[in-house]
Coordinates of C-alpha atoms and ligand atoms in Angstrom, one line a residue:
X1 CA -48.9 -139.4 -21.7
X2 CA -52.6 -140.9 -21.0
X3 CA -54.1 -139.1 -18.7
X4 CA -56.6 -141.1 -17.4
X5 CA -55.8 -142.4 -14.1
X6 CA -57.5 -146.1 -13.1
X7 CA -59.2 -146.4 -9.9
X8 CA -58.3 -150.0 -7.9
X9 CA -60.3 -149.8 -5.3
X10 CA -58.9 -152.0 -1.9
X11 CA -61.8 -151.6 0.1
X12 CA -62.7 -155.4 0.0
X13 CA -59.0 -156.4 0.8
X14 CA -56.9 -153.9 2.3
X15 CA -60.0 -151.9 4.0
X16 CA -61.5 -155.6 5.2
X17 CA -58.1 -155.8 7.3
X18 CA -59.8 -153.5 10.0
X19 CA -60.1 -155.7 12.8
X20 CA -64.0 -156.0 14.1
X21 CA -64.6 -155.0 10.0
X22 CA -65.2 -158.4 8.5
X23 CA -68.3 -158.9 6.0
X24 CA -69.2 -162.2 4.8
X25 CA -69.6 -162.9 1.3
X26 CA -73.2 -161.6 0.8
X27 CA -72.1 -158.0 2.2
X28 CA -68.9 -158.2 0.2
X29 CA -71.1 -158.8 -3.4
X30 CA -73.5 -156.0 -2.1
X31 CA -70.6 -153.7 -1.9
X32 CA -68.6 -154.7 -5.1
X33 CA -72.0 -154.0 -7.2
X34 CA -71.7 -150.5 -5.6
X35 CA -68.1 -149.9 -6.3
X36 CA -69.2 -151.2 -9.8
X37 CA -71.8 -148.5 -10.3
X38 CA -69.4 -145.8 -8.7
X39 CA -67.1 -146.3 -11.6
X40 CA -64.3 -148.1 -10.2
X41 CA -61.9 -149.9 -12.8
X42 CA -60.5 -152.5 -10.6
X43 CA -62.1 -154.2 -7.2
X44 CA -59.3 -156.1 -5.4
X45 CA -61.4 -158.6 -3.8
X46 CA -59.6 -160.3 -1.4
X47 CA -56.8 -162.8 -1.0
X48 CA -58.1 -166.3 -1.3
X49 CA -55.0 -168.4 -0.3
X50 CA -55.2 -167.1 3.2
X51 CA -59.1 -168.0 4.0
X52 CA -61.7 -170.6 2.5
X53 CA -64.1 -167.4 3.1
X54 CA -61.8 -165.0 1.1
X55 CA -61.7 -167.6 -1.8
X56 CA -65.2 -167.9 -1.9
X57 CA -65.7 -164.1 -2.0
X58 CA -63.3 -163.7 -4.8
X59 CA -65.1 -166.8 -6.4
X60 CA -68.8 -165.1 -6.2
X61 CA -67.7 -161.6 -6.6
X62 CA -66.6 -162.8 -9.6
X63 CA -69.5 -164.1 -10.8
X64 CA -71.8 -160.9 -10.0
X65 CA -69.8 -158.2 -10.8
X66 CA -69.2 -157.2 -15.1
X67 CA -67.4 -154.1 -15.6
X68 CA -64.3 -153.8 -13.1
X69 CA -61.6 -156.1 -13.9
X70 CA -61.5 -158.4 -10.6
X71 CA -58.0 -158.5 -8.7
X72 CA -56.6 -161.7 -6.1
X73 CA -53.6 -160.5 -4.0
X74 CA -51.0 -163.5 -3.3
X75 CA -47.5 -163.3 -1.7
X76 CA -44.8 -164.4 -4.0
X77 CA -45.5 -168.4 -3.7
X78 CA -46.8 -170.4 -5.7
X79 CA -49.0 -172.0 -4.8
X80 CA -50.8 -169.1 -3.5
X81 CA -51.1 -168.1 -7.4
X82 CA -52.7 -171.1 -8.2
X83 CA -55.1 -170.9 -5.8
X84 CA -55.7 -166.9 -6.7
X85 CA -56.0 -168.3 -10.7
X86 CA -58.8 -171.0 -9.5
X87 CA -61.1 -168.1 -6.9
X88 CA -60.8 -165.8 -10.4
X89 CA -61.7 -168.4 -12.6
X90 CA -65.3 -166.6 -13.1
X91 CA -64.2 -163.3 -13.5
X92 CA -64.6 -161.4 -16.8
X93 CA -61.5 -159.3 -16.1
X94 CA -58.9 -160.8 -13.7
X95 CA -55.7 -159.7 -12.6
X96 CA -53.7 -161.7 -9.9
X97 CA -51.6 -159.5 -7.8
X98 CA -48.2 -160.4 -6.1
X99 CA -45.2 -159.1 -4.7
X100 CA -42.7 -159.4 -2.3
X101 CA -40.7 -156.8 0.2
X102 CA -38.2 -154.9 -1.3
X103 CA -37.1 -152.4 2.0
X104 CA -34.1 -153.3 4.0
X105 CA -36.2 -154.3 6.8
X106 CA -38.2 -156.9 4.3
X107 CA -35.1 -157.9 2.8
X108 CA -32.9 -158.7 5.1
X109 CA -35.2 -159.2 8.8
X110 CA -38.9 -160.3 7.3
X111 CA -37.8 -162.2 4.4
X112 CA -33.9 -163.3 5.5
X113 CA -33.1 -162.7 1.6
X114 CA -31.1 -160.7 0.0
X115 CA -31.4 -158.0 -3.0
X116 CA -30.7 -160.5 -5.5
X117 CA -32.5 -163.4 -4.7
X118 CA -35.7 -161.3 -3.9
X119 CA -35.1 -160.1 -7.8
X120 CA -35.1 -163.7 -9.0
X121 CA -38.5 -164.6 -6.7
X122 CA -40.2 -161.7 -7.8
X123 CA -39.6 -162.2 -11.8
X124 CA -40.1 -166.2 -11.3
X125 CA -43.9 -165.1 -9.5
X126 CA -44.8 -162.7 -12.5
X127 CA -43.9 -165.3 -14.5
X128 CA -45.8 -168.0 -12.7
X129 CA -48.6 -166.1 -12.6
X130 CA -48.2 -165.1 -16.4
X131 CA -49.3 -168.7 -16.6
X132 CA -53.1 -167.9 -15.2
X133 CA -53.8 -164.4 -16.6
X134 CA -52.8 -161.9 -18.8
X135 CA -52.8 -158.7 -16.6
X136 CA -49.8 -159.3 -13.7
X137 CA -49.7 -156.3 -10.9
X138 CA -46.5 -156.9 -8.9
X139 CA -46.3 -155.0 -5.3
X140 CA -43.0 -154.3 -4.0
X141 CA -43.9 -154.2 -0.5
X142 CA -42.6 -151.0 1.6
X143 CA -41.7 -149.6 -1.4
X144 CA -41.5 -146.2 0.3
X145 CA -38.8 -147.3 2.3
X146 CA -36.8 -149.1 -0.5
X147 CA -33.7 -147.5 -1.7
X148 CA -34.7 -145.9 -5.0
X149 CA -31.7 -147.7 -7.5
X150 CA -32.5 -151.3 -6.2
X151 CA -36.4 -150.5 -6.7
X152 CA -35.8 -149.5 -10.6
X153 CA -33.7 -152.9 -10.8
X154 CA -36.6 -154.6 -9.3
X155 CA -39.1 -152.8 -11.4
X156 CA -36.8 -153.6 -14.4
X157 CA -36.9 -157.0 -13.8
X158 CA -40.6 -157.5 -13.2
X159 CA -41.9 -155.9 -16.5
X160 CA -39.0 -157.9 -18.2
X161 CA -40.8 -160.6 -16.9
X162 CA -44.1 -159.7 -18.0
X163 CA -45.8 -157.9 -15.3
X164 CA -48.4 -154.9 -16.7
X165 CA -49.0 -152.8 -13.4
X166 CA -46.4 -152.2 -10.6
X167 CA -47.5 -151.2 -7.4
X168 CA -45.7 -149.1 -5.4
X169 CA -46.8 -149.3 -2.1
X170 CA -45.9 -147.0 1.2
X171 CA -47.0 -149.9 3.4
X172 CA -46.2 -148.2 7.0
X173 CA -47.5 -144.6 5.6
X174 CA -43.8 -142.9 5.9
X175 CA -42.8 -141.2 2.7
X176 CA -43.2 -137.2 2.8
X177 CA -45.3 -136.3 -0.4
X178 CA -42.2 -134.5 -2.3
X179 CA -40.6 -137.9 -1.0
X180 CA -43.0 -140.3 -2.8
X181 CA -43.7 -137.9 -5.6
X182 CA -39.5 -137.9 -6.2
X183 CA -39.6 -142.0 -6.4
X184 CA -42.2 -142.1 -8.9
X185 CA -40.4 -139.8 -11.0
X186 CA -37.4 -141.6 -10.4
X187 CA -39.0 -144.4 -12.0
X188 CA -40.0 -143.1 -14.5
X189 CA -36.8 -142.1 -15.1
X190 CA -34.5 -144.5 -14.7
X191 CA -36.9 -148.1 -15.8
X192 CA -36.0 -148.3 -19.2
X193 CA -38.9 -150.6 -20.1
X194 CA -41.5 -148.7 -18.0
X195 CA -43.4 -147.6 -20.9
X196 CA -44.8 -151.3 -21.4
X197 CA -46.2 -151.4 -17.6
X198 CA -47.9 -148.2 -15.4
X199 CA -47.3 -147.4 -11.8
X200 CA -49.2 -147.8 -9.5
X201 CA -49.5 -145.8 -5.7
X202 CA -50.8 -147.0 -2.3
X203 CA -50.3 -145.3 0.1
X204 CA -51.6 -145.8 3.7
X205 CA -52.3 -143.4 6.3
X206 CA -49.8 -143.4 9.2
X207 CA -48.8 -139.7 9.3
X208 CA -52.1 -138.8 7.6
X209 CA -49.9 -138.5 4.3
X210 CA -51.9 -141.1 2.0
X211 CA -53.7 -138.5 0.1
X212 CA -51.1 -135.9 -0.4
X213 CA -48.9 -139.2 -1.1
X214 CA -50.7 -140.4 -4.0
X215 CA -51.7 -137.3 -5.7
X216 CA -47.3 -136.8 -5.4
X217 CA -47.2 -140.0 -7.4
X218 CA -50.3 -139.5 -9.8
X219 CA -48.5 -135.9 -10.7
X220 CA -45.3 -137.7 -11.4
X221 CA -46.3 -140.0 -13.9
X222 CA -48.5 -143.0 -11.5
X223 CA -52.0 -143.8 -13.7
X224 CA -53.5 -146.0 -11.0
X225 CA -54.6 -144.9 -7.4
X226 CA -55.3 -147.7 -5.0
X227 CA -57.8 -146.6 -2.8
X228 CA -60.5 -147.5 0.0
X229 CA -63.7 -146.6 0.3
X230 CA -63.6 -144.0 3.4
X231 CA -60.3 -144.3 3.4
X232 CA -60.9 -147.6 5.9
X233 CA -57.3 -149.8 6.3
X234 CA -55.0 -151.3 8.7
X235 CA -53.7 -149.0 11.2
X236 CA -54.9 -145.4 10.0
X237 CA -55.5 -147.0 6.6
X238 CA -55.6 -145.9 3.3
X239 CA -56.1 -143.5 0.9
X240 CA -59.5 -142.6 0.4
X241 CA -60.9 -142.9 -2.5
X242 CA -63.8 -140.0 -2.5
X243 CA -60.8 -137.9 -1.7
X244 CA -59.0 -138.6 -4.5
X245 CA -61.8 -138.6 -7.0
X246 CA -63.0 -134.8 -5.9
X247 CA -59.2 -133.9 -5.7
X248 CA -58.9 -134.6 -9.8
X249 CA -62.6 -133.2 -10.4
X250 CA -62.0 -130.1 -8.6
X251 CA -58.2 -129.6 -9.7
X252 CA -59.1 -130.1 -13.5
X253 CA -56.1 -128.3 -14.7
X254 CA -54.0 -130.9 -13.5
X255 CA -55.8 -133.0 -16.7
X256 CA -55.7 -136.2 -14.8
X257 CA -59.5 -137.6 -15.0
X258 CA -60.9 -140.5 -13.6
X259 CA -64.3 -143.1 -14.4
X260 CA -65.7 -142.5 -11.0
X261 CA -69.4 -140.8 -10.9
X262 CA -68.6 -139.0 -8.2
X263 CA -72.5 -138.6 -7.3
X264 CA -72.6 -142.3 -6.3
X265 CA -69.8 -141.5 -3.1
X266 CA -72.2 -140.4 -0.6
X267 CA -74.4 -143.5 -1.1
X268 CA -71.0 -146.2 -1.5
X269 CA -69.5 -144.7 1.6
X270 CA -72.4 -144.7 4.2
X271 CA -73.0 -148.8 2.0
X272 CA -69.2 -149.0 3.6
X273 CA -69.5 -147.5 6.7
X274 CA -72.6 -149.5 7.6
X275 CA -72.0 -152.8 6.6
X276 CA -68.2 -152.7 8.2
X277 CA -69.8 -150.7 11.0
X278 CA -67.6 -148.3 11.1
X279 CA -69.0 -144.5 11.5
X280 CA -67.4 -141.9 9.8
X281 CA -65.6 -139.3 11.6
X282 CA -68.0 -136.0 11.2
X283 CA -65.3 -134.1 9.8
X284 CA -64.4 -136.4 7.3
X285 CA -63.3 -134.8 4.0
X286 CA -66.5 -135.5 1.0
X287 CA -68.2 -138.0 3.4
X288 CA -68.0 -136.5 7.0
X289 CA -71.1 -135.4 8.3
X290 CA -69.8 -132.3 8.6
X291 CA -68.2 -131.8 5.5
X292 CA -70.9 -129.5 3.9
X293 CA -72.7 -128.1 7.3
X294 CA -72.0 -124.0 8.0
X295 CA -72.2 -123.2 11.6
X296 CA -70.1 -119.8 11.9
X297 CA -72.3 -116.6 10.7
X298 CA -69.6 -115.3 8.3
X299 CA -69.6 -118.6 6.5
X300 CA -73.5 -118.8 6.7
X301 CA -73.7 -115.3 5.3
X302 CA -71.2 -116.3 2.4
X303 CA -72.8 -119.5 1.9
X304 CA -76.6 -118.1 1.6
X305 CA -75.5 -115.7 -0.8
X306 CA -73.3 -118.0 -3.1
X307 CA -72.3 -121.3 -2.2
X308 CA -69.2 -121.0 -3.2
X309 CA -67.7 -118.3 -1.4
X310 CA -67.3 -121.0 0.9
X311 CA -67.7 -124.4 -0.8
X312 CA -65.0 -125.3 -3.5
X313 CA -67.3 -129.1 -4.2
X314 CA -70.7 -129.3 -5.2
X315 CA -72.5 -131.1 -2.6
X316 CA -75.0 -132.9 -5.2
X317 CA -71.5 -133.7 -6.9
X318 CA -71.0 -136.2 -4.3
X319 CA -74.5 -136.9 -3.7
X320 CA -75.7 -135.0 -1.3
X321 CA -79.0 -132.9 -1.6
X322 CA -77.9 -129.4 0.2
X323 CA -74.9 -127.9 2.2
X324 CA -76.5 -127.8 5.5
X325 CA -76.8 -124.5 7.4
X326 CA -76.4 -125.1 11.4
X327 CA -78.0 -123.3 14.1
X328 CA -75.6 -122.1 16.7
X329 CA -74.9 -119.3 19.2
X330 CA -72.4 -117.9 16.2
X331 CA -75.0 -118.1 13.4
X332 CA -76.1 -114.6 12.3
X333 CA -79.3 -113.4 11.2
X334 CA -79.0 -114.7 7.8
X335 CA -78.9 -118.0 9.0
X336 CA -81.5 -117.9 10.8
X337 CA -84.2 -116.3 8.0
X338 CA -83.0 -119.3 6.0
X339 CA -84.0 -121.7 8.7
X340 CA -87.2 -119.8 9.6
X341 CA -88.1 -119.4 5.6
X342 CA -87.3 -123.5 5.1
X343 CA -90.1 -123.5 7.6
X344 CA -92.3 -121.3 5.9
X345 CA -92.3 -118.5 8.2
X346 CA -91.9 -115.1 6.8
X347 CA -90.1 -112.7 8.8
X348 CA -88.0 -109.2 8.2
X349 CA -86.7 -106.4 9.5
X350 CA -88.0 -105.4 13.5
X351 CA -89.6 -108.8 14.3
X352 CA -86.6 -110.6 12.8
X353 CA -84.6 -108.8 15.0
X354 CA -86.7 -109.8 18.0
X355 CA -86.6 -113.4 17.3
X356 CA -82.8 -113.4 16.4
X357 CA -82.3 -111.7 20.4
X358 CA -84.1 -114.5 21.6
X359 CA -82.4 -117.4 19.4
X360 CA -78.6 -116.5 20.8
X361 CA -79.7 -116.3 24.3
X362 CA -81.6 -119.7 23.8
X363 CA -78.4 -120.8 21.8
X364 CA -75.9 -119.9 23.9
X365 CA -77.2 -122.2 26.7
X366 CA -78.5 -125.1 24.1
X367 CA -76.4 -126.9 22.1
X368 CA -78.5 -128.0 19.2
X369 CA -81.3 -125.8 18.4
X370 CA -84.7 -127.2 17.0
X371 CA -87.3 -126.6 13.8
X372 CA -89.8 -127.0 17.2
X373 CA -87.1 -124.3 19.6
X374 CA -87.8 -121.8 16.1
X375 CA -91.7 -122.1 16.0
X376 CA -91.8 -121.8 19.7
X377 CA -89.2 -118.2 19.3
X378 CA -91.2 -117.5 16.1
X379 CA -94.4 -117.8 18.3
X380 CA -96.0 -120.2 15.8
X381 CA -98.0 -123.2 16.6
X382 CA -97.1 -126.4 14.7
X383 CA -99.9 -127.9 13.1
X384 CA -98.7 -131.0 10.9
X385 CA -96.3 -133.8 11.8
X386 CA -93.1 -132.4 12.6
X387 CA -94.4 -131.8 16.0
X388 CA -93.8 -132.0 19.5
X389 CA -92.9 -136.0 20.0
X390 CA -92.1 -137.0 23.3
X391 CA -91.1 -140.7 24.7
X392 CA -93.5 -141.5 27.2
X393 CA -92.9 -145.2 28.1
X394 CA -90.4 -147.7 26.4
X395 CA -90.3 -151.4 27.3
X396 CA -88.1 -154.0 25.6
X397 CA -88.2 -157.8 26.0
X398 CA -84.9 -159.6 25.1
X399 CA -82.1 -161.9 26.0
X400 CA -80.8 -165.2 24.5
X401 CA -83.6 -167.5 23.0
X402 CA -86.2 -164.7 23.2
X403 CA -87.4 -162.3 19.8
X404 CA -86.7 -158.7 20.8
X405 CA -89.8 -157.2 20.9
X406 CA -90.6 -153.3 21.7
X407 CA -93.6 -151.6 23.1
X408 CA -93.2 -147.6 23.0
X409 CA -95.7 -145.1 23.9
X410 CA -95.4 -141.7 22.0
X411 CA -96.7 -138.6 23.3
X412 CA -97.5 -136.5 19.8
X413 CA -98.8 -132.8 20.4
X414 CA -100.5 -134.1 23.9
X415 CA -102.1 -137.8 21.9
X416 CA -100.3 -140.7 23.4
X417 CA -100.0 -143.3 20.9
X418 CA -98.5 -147.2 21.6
X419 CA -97.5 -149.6 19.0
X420 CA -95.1 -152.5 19.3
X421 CA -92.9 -154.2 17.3
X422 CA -90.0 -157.1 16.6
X423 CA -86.6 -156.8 14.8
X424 CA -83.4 -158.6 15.4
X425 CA -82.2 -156.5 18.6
X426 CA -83.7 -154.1 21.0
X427 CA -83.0 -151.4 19.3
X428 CA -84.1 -152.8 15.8
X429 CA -87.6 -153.2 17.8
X430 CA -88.2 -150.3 19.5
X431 CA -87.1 -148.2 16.3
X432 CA -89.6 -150.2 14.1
X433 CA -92.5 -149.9 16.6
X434 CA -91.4 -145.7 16.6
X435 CA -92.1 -145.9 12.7
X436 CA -95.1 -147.8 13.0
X437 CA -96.3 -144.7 15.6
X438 CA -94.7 -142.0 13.4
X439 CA -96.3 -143.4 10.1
X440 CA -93.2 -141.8 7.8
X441 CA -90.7 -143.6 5.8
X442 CA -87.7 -142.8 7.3
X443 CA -84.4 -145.0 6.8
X444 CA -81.1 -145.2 9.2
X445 CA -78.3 -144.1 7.4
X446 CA -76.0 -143.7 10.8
X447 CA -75.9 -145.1 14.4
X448 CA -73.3 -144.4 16.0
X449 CA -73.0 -145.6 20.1
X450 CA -70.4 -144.2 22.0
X451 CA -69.4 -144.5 25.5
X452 CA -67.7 -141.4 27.9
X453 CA -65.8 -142.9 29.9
X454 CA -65.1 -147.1 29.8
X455 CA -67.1 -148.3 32.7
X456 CA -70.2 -150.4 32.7
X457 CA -72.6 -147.6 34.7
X458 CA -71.3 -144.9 31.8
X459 CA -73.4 -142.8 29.6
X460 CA -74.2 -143.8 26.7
X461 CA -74.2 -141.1 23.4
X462 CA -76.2 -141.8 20.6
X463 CA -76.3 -140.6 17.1
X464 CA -78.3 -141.3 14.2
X465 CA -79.1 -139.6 11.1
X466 CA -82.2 -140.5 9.2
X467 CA -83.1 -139.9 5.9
X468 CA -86.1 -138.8 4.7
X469 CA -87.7 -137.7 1.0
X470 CA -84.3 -136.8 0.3
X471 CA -83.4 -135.2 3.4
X472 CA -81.1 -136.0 6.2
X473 CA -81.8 -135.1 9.8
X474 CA -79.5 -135.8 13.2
X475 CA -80.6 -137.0 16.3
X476 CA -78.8 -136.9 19.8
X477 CA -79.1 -138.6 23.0
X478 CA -77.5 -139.6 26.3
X479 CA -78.7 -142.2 28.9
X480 CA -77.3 -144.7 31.2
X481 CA -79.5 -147.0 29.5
X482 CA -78.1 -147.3 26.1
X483 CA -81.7 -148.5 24.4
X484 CA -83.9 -145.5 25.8
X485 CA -80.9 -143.0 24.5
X486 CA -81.1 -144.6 21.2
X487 CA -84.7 -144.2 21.0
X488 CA -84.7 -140.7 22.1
X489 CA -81.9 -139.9 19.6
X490 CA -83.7 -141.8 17.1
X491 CA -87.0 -139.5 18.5
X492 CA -84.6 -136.5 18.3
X493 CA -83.9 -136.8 14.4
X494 CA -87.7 -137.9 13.3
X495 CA -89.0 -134.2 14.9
X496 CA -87.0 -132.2 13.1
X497 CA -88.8 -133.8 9.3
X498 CA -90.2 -130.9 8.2
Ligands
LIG1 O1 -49.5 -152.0 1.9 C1 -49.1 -152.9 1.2 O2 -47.9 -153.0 1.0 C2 -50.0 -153.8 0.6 C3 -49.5 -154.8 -0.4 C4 -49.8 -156.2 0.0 C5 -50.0 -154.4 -1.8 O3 -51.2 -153.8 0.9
LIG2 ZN1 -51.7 -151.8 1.9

């Protein structure tokens, strides 16, 4: 059997189902030339019966993108094949995708049906579409709920009808992996023409099953994954595709290998999470913020002397610089010579113990300990840029019909310095007049704004991560006034450049 499994990515149609996640076309194309360097085989780009919007993504996405084959969902109707067969009518590659429910519950209470007519709708759409393209991928919708004999009839019946790729989605995230992993097989099994098509998984998130789900299907005999960047989907959504792609790197005894280049995820998934603008959980597996940061001393310990006593993934496999080592009341000494020698301050023995004393006092009451907390328990006086940066004034100007403008005043090693700038918010000002003040190139690669509690008069958290020469640094702040707290956080994460 071939082992190489083919990577349809969802993010631009399944992921863009998030409500408040929309992008319009121009984001869309920005993203799907990213999933096209990551290595993706198939971009499903949208489903262009239901919006003029979605038809003209699938229409321009079509245009810019070479290498992936491009992919239209429809329902089983046809006329929303024809109009899926007109939005692909650019692409290189195209596949139109349809399906129809094959649970009970789709059966007999969405689609008022029954077993043998939904057989006869779902061959007559494969063979509709058959008309438009070559490549047919047929969903059977809730497949993970669908009694395992009537899906091989179905599946049967599709491929008999022409269809190359049949998806078997677990649309409300319910199967257990041995569950999902046993249907595939069973499929395999029991589809006497299945070797003229491949399976497909997709699996969403409900139970927070989706990954486990498809690798159960891709180790019974599945050869594509459908997947979203971030794992971004309706409800808890879908699985993600970084996950999958380190699972089968990491794992390579299970001799399952992908096209991805996996060092391309870090830079797809913050593209993702900043154009749908929505953050990624810290402690999300590959992506998370946290994913490679070391706080406890034992794992700091293990860390600094191999990486891998605690780290199973490469972090510049994903495309991350370095794991990050975190300064915290349970970091040991180890942790903290790393720290001190990143800053260029040599220390051993006696006055490393000294410094370490006052470090856990200082951390157990401070939450987030500073390159400037270190020089000051180190005794050193900072000399370059990196420095003591303090907000001294901040004044914004904007409202409806007005240009946000910015004035900030920044207090740098005792030097007050004021610059001010536009943008297209308040926050897009008074960020650009802190760079003009701070002279370094440093770019946003997180923002995240969160409230405490729900009312009006609440505090506002900010955080940001910045990236800068290759580095990333975090930033934390928390005001009433949401503007000031983003500039301090913003202020927060530029002092800690080395
Ligand atoms: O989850 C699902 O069943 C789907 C199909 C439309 C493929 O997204
Ligand atoms: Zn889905």
């Amino acid at each position: 059997m071939d082992n190489r499994v083919y990577v349809f990515d969802t993010t631009l149609r399944d992921g863009e189902q998030v409500p408040g996640c929309q992008l319009n076309t121009i984001e869309k194309i920005e993203v799907a030339r990213k999933l096209e360097a990551l290595g993706v085989d198939v971009i499903e780009a949208g489903f262009p019966v239901s919006s003029p919007g979605d038809f003209k993504s699938v229409v321009e996405i079509s245009k810019a993108v070479c290498e992936p084959t491009i992919c239209a969902l429809t329902r089983a109707v046809e006329k929303d094949i024809e109009v899926a067969a007109d939005a692909l009518k650019y692409a290189r590659k195209k596949r139109i995708h349809t399906g129809i429910g094959t649970s009970y519950f789709h059966i007999y209470q969405k689609l008022k049906s029954t077993p043998e007519e939904i057989i006869e709708r779902a061959k007559a759409a494969v063979k509709y579409a058959k008309r438009f393209v070559e490549d047919v991928e047929f969903y059977a919708e809730d497949a993970g709920r669908s009694d395992n004999e009537y899906l091989a009839r179905v599946v049967e019946a599709v491929i008999g009808a022409g269809a190359t790729v049949i998806n078997i989605p677990d649309t409300t995230g319910y199967c257990l992996p041995s569950e999902y992993g046993e249907k595939i097989k069973y499929l395999m099994e029991n589809v006497s023409n299945i070797d003229k098509a491949i399976l497909s998984t997709h699996c969403h998130n409900d139970l927070g099953m989706a990954t486990a789900n498809s690798m159960a299907g891709l180790i019974n005999g599945a050869r594509q994954v459908e997947v979203t960047m971030n794992g971004i989907g309706e409800r808890a959504g879908n699985t993600a595709l970084e996950e999958i792609a380190m699972i089968l790197k990491s794992r390579p005894h299970l001799n399952l290998t992908t096209g991805i280049h996996t060092e391309n995820i870090y830079d797809t998934s913050r593209l993702v999470s900043r154009l749908m603008r929505m953050p990624i959980q810290p402690n999300k597996a590959i992506v998370g913020r946290n994913a490679f940061a070391h706080s406890s001393g034992i794992h700091q310990d293990g860390v600094l002397k191999n990486r891998e006593n605690y780290e199973i993934i490469d972090p510049k496999d994903v495309g991350i610089n370095e794991s990050s080592i975190v300064l915290t009341a349970r970091s040991g000494r180890a942790a903290l010579k790393h720290h001190l020698d990143m800053l260029n301050i040599e220390m051993d023995g006696d006055e490393l113990n000294d410094v370490y004393g006052k470090f856990i006092k200082l951390a157990d009451s401070k939450k987030d300990i500073t390159d400037e907390d270190l020089f000051v328990l180190a005794g050193v006086k900072r000399a370059t840029l990196g420095r003591r940066i303090k907000l001294e004034h901040l004044q914004v100007l904007c409202g409806q019909s007005t240009i946000p403008m910015a004035t900030v005043t920044l207090n740098i090693d005792g030097e007050s310095i004021t610059s001010s700038a536009t943008g297209n918010g308040p926050v897009d000002a008074a960020f650009a007049a802190v760079k003009q003040v701070i002279q370094k190139k440093v770019v946003l690669e997180e923002f995240l704004i969160q409230a405490i509690t729900r009312g009006s008069n609440d505090l506002g958290k900010v955080h940001v991560q910045i990236e800068n020469k290759g580095s990333l640094y975090y930033g934390f702040s928390a005001n009433t006034d949401i503007v000031t707290a983003s500039v301090e956080a913003f202020i927060d994460a530029i002092s800690k450049i080395r």
